[in-house]
XYZ file of C-alpha atoms in Angstrom:
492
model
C 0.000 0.000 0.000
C 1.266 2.946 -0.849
C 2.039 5.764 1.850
C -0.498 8.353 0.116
C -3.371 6.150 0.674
C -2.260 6.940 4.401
C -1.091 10.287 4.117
C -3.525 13.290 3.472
C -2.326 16.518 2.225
C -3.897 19.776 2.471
C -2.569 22.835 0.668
C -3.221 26.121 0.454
C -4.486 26.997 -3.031
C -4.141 30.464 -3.931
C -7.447 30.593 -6.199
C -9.734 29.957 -3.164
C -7.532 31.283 -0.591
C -8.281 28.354 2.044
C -6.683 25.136 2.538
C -7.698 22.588 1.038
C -7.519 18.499 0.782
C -5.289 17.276 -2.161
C -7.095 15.000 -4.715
C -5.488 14.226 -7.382
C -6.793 14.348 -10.960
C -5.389 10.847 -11.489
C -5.127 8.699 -8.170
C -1.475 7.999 -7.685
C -0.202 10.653 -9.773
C 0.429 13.756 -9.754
C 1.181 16.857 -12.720
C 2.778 20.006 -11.432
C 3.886 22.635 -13.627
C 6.240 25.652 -12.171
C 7.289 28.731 -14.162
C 11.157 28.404 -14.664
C 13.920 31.445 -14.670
C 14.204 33.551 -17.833
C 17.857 32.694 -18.994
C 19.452 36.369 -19.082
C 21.175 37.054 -15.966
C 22.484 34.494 -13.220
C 19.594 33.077 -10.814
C 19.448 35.431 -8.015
C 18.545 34.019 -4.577
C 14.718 34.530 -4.455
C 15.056 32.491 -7.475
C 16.851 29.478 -6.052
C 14.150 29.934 -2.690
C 11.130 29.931 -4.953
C 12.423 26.750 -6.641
C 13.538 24.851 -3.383
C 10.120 25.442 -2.151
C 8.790 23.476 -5.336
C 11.929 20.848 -5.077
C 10.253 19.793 -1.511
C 6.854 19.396 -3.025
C 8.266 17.551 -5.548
C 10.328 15.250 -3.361
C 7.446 14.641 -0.574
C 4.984 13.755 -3.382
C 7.676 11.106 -4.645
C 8.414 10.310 -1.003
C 4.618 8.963 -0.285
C 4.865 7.394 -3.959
C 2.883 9.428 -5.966
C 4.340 9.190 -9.917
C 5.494 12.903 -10.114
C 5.294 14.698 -13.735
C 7.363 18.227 -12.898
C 7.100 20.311 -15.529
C 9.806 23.252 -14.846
C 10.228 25.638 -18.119
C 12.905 27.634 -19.450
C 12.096 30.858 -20.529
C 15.035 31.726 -23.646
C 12.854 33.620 -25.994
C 12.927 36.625 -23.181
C 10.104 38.891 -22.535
C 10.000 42.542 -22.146
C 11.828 44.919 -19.570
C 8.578 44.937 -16.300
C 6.910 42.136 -18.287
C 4.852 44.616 -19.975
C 3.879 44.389 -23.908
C 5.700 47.239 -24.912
C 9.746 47.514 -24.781
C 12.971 45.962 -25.339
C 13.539 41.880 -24.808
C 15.705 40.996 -21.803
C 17.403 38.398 -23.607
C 17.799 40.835 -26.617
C 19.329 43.358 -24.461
C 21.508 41.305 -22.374
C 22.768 40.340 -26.062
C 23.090 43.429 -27.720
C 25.286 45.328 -24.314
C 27.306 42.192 -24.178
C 27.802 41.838 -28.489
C 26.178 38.266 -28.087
C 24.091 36.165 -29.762
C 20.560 35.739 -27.783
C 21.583 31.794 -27.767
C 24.953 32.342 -26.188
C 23.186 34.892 -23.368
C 20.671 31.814 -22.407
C 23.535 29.139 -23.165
C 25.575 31.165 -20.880
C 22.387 31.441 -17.953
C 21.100 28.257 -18.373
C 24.395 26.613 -17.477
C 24.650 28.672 -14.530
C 21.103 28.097 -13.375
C 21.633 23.937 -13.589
C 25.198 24.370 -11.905
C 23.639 26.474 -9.007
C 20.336 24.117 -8.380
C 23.096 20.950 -8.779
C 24.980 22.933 -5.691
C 21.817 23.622 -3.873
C 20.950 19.793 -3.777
C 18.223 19.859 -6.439
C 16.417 17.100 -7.959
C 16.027 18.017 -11.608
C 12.099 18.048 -13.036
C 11.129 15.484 -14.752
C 10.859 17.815 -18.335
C 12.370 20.920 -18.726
C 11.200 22.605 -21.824
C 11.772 25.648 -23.441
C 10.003 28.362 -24.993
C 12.209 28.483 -28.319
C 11.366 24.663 -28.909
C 7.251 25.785 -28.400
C 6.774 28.096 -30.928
C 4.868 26.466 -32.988
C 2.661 25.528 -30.235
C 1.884 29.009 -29.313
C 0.954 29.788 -32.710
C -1.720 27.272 -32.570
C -3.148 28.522 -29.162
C -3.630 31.839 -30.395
C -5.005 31.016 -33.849
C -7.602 29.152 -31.403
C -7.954 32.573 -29.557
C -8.460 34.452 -32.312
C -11.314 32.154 -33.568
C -13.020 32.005 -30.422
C -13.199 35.949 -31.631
C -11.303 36.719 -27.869
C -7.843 37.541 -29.912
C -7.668 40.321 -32.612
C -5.204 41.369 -34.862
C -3.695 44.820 -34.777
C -0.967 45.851 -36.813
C 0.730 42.710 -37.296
C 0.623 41.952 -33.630
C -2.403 39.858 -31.724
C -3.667 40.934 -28.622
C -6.280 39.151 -25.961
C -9.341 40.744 -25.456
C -9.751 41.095 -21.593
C -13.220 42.930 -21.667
C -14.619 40.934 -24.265
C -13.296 37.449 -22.175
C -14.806 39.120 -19.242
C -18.253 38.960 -19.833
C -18.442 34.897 -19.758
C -15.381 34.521 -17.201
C -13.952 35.923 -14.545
C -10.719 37.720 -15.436
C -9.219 38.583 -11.745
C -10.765 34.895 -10.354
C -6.594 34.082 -9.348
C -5.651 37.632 -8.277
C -8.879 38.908 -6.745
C -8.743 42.125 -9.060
C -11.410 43.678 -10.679
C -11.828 44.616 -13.837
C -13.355 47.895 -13.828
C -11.060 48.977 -11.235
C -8.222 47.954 -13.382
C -9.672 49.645 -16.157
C -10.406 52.982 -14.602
C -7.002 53.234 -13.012
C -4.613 52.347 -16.371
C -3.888 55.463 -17.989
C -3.230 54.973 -21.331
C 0.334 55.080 -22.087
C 1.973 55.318 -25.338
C 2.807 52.895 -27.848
C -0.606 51.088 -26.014
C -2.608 52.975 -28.825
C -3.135 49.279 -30.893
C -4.956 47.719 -27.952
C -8.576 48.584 -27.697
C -8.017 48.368 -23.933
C -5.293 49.209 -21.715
C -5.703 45.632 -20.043
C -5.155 43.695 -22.891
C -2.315 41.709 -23.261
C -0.002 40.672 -26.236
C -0.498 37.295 -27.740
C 1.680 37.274 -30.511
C 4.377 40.329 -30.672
C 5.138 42.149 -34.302
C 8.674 41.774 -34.798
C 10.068 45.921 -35.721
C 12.839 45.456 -38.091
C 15.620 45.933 -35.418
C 14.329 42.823 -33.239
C 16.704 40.051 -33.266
C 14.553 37.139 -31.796
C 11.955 36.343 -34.773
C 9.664 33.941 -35.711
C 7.473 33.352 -38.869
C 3.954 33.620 -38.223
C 0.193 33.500 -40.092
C 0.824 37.465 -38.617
C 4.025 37.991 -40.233
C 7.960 37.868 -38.513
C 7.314 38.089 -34.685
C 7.673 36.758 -31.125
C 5.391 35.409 -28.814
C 3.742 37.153 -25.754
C 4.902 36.569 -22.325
C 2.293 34.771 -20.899
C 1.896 32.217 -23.767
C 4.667 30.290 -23.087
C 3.823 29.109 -19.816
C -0.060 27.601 -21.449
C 1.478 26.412 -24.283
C 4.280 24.091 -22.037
C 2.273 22.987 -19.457
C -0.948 21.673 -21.422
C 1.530 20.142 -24.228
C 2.889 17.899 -21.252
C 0.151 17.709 -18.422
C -3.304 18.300 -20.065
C -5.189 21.143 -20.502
C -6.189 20.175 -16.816
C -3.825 19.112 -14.292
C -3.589 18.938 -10.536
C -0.990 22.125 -9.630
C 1.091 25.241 -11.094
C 3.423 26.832 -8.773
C 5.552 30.292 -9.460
C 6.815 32.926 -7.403
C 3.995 35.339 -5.586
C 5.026 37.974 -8.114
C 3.454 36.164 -10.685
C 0.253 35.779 -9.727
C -0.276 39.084 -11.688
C -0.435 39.321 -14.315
C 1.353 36.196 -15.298
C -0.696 33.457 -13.755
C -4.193 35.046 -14.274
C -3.307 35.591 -18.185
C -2.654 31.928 -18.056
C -6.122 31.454 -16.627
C -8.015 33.489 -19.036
C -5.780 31.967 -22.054
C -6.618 28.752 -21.084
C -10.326 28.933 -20.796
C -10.660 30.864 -23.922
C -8.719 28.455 -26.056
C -10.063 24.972 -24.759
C -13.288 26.089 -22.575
C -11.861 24.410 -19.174
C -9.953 26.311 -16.090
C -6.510 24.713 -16.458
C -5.404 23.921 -12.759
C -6.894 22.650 -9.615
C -4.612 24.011 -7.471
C -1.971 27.262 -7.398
C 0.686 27.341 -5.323
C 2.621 30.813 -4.654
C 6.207 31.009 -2.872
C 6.908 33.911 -1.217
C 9.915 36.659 -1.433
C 13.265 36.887 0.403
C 14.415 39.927 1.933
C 18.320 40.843 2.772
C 18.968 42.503 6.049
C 15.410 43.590 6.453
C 15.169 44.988 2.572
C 14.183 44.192 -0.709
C 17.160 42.688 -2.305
C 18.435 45.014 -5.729
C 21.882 44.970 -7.753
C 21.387 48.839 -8.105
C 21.537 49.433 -3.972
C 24.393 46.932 -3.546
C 21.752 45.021 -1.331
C 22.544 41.892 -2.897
C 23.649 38.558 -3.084
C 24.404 35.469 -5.411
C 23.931 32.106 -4.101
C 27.163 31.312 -5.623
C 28.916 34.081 -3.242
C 27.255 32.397 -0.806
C 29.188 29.243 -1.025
C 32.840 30.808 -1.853
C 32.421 33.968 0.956
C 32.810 36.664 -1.868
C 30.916 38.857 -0.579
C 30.364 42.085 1.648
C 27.239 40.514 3.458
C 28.321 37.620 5.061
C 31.252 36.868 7.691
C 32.441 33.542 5.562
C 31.639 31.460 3.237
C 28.368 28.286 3.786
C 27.968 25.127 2.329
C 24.837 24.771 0.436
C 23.331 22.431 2.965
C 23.715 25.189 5.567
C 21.631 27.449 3.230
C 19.325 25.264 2.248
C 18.439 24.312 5.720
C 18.209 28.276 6.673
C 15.005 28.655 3.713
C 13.677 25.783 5.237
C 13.241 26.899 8.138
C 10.296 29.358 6.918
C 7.626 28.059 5.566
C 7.052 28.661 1.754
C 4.309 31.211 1.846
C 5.841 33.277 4.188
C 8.214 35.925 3.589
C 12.265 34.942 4.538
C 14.728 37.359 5.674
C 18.297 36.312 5.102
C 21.189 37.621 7.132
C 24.738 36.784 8.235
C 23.009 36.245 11.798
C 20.284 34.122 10.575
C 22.591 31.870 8.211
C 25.051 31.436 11.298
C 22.221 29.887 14.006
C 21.323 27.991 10.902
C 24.982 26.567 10.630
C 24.505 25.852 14.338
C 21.458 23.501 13.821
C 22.539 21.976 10.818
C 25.342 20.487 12.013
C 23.678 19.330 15.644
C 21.248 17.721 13.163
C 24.072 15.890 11.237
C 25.978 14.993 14.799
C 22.583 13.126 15.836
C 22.367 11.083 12.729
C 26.018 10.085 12.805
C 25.599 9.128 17.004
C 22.381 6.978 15.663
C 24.316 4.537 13.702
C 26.402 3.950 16.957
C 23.287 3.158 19.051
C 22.811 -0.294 19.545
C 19.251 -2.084 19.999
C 17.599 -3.439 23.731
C 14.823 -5.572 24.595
C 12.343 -2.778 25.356
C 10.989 0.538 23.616
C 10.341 3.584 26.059
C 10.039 6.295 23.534
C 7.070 6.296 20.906
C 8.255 6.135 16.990
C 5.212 5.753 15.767
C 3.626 8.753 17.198
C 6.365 10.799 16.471
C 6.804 9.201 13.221
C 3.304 10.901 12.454
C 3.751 14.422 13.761
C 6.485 13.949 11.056
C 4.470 13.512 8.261
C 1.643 16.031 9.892
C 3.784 18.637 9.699
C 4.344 17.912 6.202
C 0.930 17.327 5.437
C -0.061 20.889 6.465
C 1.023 22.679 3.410
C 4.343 21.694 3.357
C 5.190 23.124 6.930
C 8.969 22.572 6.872
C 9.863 24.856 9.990
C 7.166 21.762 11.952
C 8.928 19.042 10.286
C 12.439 20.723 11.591
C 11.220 21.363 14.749
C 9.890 17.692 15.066
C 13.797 16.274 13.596
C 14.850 18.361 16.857
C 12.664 16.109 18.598
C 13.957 13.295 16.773
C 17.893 14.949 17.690
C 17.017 14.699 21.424
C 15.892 11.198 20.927
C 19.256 10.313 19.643
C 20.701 11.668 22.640
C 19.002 10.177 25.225
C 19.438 6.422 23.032
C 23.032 7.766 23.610
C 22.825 8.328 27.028
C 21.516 5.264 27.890
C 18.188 7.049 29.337
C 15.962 6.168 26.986
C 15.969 2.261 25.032
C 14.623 1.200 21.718
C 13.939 -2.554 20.054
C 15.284 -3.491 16.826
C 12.533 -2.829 14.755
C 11.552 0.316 16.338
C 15.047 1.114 16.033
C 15.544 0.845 12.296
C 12.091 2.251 11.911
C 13.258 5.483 13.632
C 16.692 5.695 11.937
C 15.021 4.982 8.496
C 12.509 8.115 9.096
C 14.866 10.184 10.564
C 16.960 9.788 6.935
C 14.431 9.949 5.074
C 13.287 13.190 6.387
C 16.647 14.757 6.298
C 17.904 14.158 3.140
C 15.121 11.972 1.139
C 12.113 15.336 1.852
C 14.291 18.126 3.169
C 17.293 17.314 0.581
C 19.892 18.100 3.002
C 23.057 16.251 2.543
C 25.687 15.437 4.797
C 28.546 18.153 3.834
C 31.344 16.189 6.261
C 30.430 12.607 5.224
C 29.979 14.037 1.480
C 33.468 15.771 1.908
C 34.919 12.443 3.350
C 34.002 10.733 -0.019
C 35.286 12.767 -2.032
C 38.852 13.149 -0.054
C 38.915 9.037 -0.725
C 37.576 9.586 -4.041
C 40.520 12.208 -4.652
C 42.977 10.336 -3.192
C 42.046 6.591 -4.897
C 42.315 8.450 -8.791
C 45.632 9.994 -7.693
C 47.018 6.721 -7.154
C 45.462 5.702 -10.377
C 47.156 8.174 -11.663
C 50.625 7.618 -10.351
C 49.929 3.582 -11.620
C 49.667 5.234 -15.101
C 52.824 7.273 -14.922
C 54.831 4.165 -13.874
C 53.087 1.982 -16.910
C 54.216 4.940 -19.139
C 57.964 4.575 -18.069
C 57.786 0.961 -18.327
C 56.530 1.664 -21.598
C 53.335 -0.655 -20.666
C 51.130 1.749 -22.929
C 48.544 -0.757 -23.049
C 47.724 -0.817 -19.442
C 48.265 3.306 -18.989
C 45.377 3.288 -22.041
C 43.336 1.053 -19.854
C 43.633 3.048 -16.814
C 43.006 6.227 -18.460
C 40.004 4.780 -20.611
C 38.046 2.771 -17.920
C 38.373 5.958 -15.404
C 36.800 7.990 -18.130
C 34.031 5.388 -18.612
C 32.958 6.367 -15.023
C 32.829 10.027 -15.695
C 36.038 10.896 -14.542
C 38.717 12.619 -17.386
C 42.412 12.611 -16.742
C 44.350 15.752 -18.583
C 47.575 15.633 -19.524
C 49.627 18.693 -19.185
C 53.460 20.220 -18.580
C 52.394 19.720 -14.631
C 51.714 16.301 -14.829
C 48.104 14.969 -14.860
C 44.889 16.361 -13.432
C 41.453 14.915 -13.858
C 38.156 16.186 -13.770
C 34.850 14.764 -13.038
């Protein structure tokens, strides 16, 4: 029987505002779709929170043994400066200040994004499209639009006819908005003068002749609106309904409702059950921003080049800090904060290392099974990882009395609590062990140096065939030796 069956979630879904009971479209699976960076800068920090909160849902679904479909997009087309209809393409930009091709910018930012997440413990979604390989999926979406008469053409470029799609749905059913409210307080700004509202949105983008990302189109040479992307991935892979779409809380506007209202007016159905918002992160009490020097990378995080923090942190150590708030709230990060979390991380990591020393008596005296529970409670609850942590605490002081002799546990109740207490830590959490994980690799470093020094001495012997063999089977395992006027290196 699988652990769901057991296990009942409730989550807070941003369309109703409440809490509410998971069920599944499909019982025993699950599709979640959750908008991914645009590739034209290097993933700031709110970033890599917004995505860790979606990495835990991700990992307690497969934990309770749910078949997960994560659908996390890439966003390499670009979209205006503000995400509004009118201005000059990030990606375009980034290219033209840097004398780039727009490939090379997201080449450039989609490496670093991976390399960061693959730091930060991540496990990668299950597809990972992009909005360059989906073009010709828009297309199709909005020549549906336009003959459901909610799209109309204007100057080469389509737009989405909020006022008209109004009057048989609800545009502002995600945000709460209204849309005579919105209406009355747009002014009317210029280069808007195509739209026949100021709420409308762009479908399909004329391309003006100095636009470097371009597309053929029934319209002519353009691009594709923002907020068509994200419709166009997620029903291609998970339906035109499926159970939950996560993002950032700055997207619930306009982003996510344009998804809505896209949605319904192309195939008549809401698209989601459930939407899931991540909050912000401040720095020191303020809105993080490059231009006020209030700012970090995660990257600087991990080497200590920066002017925020005292040293440098593993990424266990951070990821355990944004843990310790729970995803809808906002998280303020500080040198202060990150240090306590260092603190507890490691007190956490000395318990499960003391726990494989503990040996197994006749009697139980403390209750696994109850506290087993409060385990998965906490996690039931939306996701509450700052209750999970807190129980683990409760699970550290366990250790220590086993320890201390004060407190006794069977052999089955034993392993049961040891097998929790890992699986919560690194199997939901997706901590890792930076000392035993450092240990490794020290014997890992120190085993292919003596590989290495095997093939030098083969080489003088002039054994050539067993220096090949060395150097050929380590590659086979992923691991590249270099030869070079210092001797050899390798690489992994």
């Amino acid at each position: 029987m699988p652990l769901y069956s057991t296990q009942k979630i409730k989550l807070y879904n941003s369309l109703s505002g409440e809490k509410e009971i998971f069920t599944p479209i499909h019982e025993g699976n699950v599709g979640m779709y959750v908008c991914g960076p645009t590739v034209y800068s290097n993933v700031h920090l709110g970033n890599v929170r917004t995505f860790m909160s979606f990495d835990i849902i991700f990992r307690y679904f497969t934990h309770l043994g749910y078949k997960v479909r994560y659908v996390r997009n890439i966003t390499d087309v670009g979209h205006m400066v503000d995400d509004v209809d009118e201005g000059e393409d990030k990606i375009a930009k980034k290219a033209r200040l840097e004398q780039l091709e727009p490939m090379e910018v997201v080449q450039r930012y989609t490496i670093d994004f991976h390399q960061i997440l693959k730091a930060f413990n991540f496990l990668p979604p299950s597809i990972e499209p992009t909005a360059t390989g989906h073009i010709i999926e828009q297309i199709e979406i909005i020549k549906k639009i336009v003959a459901s008469g909610i799209g109309y053409e204007a100057n080469g470029s389509i737009y989405f006819d909020v006022v008209k799609y109004n009057k048989n749905h609800n545009y502002g059913i995600l945000s709460g908005r209204n849309i005579e409210d919105m209406l009355a307080n747009t002014r009317d700004l210029d280069g808007q003068s195509d739209k026949k509202n100021p709420q409308d949105f762009a479908l399909w983008k004329k391309a003006e002749p100095q636009h470097i990302m371009r597309w053929p189109s029934p319209w002519g040479e353009g691009f594709p609106g923002w907020h068509l992307e994200c419709t166009a991935m997620s029903t291609k892979y998970l339906g035109n309904h499926f159970d939950i779409h996560g993002g950032g809380m700055d997207l619930k506007f306009p982003h996510h409702e344009c998804e809505i209202a896209q949605n319904e007016a192309c195939t008549g159905q809401t698209p989601v059950n459930y939407w899931l918002h991540a909050n912000m992160l401040t720095l020191n009490g303020k809105k993080m921003a490059k231009s006020t020097g209030n700012n970090i990378l995660p990257g600087e995080i991990l080497s200590g080049d920066n002017t925020i923090l005292s040293k440098a942190f593993s990424a266990s150590v951070a990821r355990f800090f944004m843990l310790q708030a729970h995803y809808r709230s906002i998280l303020d990060f500080s040198d202060d904060a990150i240090v306590a979390a260092e603190k507890g991380y490691k007190r956490l990591m000395e318990a499960l290392e003391n726990l494989t020393q503990i040996t197994a008596s006749n009697t139980s005296t403390l209750d696994i099974a109850s506290w087993k529970q409060l385990c998965y409670d906490a996690m039931n609850d939306d996701f509450n990882t700052p209750i999970l942590i807190a129980q683990l605490f409760e699970g550290v002081r366990f250790c220590n009395l086993l320890k201390e002799g004060k407190e006794t546990l069977t052999a089955d109740d034993l392993n049961d609590f040891t097998i929790a207490m890992n699986a919560f830590v690194f199997d939901v959490l997706g901590l890792e062990n930076e000392k035993a994980t450092n240990s490794q690799n020290d014997k890992l470093e120190g085993t292919v140096n003596l590989l290495i020094e095997m093939r030098k001495q083969a080489r003088a012997d002039k054994n050539f065939a067993l220096s090949d063999q060395i150097r050929d089977q380590l590659l086979a395992i992923g691991i590249q030796l270099k030869d070079g006027k210092e001797g050899t290196s390798f690489s992994l």
